[in-house]
C-alpha positions as a printed Julia matrix, in Angstrom:
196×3 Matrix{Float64}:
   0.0     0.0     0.0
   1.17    3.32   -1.1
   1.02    6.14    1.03
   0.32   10.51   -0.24
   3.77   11.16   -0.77
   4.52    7.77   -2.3
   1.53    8.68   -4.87
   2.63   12.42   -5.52
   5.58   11.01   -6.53
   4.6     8.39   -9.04
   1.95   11.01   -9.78
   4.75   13.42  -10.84
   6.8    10.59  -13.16
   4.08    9.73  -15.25
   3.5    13.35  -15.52
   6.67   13.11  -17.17
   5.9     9.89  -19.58
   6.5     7.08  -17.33
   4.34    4.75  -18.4
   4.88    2.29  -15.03
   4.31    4.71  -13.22
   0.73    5.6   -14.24
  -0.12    1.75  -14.15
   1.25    1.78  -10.52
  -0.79    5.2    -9.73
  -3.71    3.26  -11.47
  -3.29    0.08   -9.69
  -3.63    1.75   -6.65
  -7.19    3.22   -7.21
  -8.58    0.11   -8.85
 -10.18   -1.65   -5.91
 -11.76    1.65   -4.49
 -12.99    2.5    -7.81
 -14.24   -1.85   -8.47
 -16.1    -1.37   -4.66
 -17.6     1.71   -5.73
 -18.79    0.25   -9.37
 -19.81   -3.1    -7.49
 -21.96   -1.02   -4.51
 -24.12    0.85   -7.37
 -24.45   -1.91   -9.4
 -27.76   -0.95  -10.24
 -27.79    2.79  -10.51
 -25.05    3.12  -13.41
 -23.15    0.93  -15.99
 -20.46   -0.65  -14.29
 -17.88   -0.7   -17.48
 -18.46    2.4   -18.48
 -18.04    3.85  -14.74
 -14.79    2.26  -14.39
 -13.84    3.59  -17.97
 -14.12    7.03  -17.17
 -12.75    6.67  -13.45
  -9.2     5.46  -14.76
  -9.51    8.46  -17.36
 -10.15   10.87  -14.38
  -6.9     9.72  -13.15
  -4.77    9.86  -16.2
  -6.24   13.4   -16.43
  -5.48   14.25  -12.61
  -2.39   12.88  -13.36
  -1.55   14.81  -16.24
  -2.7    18.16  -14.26
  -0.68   17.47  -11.13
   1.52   19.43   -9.52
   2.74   18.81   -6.32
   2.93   21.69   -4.57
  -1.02   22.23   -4.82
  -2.59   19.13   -3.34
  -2.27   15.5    -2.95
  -3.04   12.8    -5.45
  -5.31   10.59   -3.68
  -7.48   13.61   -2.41
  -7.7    14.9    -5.31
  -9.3    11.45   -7.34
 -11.31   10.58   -4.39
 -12.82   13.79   -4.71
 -13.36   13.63   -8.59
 -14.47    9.88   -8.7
 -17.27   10.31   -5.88
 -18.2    13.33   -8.43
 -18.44   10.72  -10.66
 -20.68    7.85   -9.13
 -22.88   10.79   -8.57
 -23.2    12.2   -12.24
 -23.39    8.89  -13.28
 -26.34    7.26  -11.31
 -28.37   10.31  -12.38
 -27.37    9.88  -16.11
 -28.36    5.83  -15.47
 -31.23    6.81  -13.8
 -32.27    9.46  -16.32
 -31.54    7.18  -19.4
 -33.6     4.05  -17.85
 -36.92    6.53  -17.58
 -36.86    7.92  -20.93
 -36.02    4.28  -22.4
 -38.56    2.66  -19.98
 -36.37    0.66  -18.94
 -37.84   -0.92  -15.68
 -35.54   -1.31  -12.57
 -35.88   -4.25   -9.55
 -35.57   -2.63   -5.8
 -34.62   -4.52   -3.26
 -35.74   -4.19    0.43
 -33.71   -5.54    3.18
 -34.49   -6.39    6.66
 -33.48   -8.59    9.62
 -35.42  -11.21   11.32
 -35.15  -11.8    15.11
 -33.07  -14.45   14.46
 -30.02  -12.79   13.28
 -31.15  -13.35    9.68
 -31.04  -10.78    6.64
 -33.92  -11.3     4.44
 -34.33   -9.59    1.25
 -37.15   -9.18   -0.47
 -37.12   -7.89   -4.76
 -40.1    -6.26   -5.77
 -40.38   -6.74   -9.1
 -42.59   -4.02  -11.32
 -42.7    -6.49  -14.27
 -44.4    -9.55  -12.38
 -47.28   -6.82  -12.1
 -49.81   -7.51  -14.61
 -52.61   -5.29  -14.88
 -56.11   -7.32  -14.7
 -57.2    -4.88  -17.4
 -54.49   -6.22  -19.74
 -55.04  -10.27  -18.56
 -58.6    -9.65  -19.96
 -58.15   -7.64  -23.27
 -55.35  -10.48  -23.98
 -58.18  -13.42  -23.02
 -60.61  -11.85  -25.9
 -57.85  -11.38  -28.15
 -57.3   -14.87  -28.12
 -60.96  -15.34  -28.58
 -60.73  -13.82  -32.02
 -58.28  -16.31  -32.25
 -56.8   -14.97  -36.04
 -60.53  -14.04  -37.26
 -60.34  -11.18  -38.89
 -63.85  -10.09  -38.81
 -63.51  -10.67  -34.59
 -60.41   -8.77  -34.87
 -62.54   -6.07  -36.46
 -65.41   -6.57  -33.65
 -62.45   -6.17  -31.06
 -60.91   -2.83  -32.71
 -64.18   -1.64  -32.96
 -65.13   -1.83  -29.37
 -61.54    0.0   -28.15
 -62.47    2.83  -30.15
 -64.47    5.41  -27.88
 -68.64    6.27  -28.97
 -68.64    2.87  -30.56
 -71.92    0.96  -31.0
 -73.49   -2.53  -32.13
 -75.3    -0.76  -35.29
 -72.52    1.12  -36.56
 -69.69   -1.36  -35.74
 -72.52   -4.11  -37.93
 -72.86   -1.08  -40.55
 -68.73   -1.41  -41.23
 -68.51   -4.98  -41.39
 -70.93   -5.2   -44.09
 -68.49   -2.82  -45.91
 -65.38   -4.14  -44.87
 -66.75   -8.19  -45.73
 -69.78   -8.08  -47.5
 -73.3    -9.02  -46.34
 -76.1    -7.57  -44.7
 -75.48   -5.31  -41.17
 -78.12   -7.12  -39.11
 -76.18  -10.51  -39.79
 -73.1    -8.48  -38.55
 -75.06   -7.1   -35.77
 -76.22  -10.79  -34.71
 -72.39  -12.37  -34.73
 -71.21   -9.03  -32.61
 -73.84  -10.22  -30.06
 -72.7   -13.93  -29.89
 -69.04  -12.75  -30.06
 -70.07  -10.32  -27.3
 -71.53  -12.85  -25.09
 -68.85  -15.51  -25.7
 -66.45  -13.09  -24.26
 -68.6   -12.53  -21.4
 -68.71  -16.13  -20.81
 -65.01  -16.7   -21.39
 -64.22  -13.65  -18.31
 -66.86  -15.34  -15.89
 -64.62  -18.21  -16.33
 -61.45  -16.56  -16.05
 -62.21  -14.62  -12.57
């Protein structure tokens, strides 16, 4: 383990161009900045964290001077800046991408235990949707129940008008329509009572 002036040192040489140096400067950083990347996990992309930490240092590095600070003050400071700028860009990129992120409570039992519980927003399914997706497989490929079913998610709809455009759409007269709407209707109906 290195200590400040050990680091201001190296800090200076590959100021300079040595190469081992920087790798030894680097080196030294790599677990705190692999903890860091491994303890937010979920809040940023790990890679690209620990791409831009080792840049940070290079840069530090190539900015040092001595007589103004010490190295390992100096990239602590600018890689917490970091893990902070880049959870919010994580965060900020998963909501406008809907991407859909799993929390995690913890918690300990009286018996010494840590118990964690996910709570996952995907295992949600809306009833709603279960339904709509239970009379879509009703229609099962039918295009004139297909028709029925667009029909009916469109707002104002009604049996005589929704009969008046299948006779257009496939021919026949609108009261036969209106007729197969009302079977299709009820065997939906029928199909639900089962399903609750």
């Amino acid at each position: 383990m290195l200590n400040k002036q050990q680091l201001n040192n190296l800090a200076v040489k590959a100021k300079n161009g040595d190469l081992d140096a920087m790798w030894e400067v680097k080196f030294h950083f790599q677990k705190m900045i692999h903890q860091l990347s491994e303890y937010n996990r979920n809040r940023l992309n790990q890679a690209d964290f620990e791409d831009e930490c080792f840049k940070i240092i290079e840069e530090i590095v190539m900015r040092f001077e001595i007589d103004k600070g010490d190295l390992p003050q100096l990239v602590v400071n600018f890689i917490k800046r970091r893990v902070g700028r880049s959870t919010k860009r994580y965060e900020k990129k998963t909501k406008s991408e809907n991407y859909v992120t799993v929390s995690m409570i913890q918690s300990e039992t009286a018996e010494g235990y840590t118990e964690f519980e996910i709570q996952d927003d995907l295992a949600i399914v809306d009833k709603d949707l279960m339904y709509n997706e239970r009379i879509t497989g009703l229609a099962a490929g039918d295009s004139k129940k297909l028709a029925i079913l667009k029909a009916w998610s469109e707002p104002g709809h009604s049996v005589t008008a929704t009969a008046q455009e299948l006779a257009l759409l496939f021919g026949g007269k609108a009261e036969s329509h209106r007729k197969s709407i009302t079977r299709f209707r009820s065997d939906c109906k029928k199909a639900l009572a089962c399903a609750i």
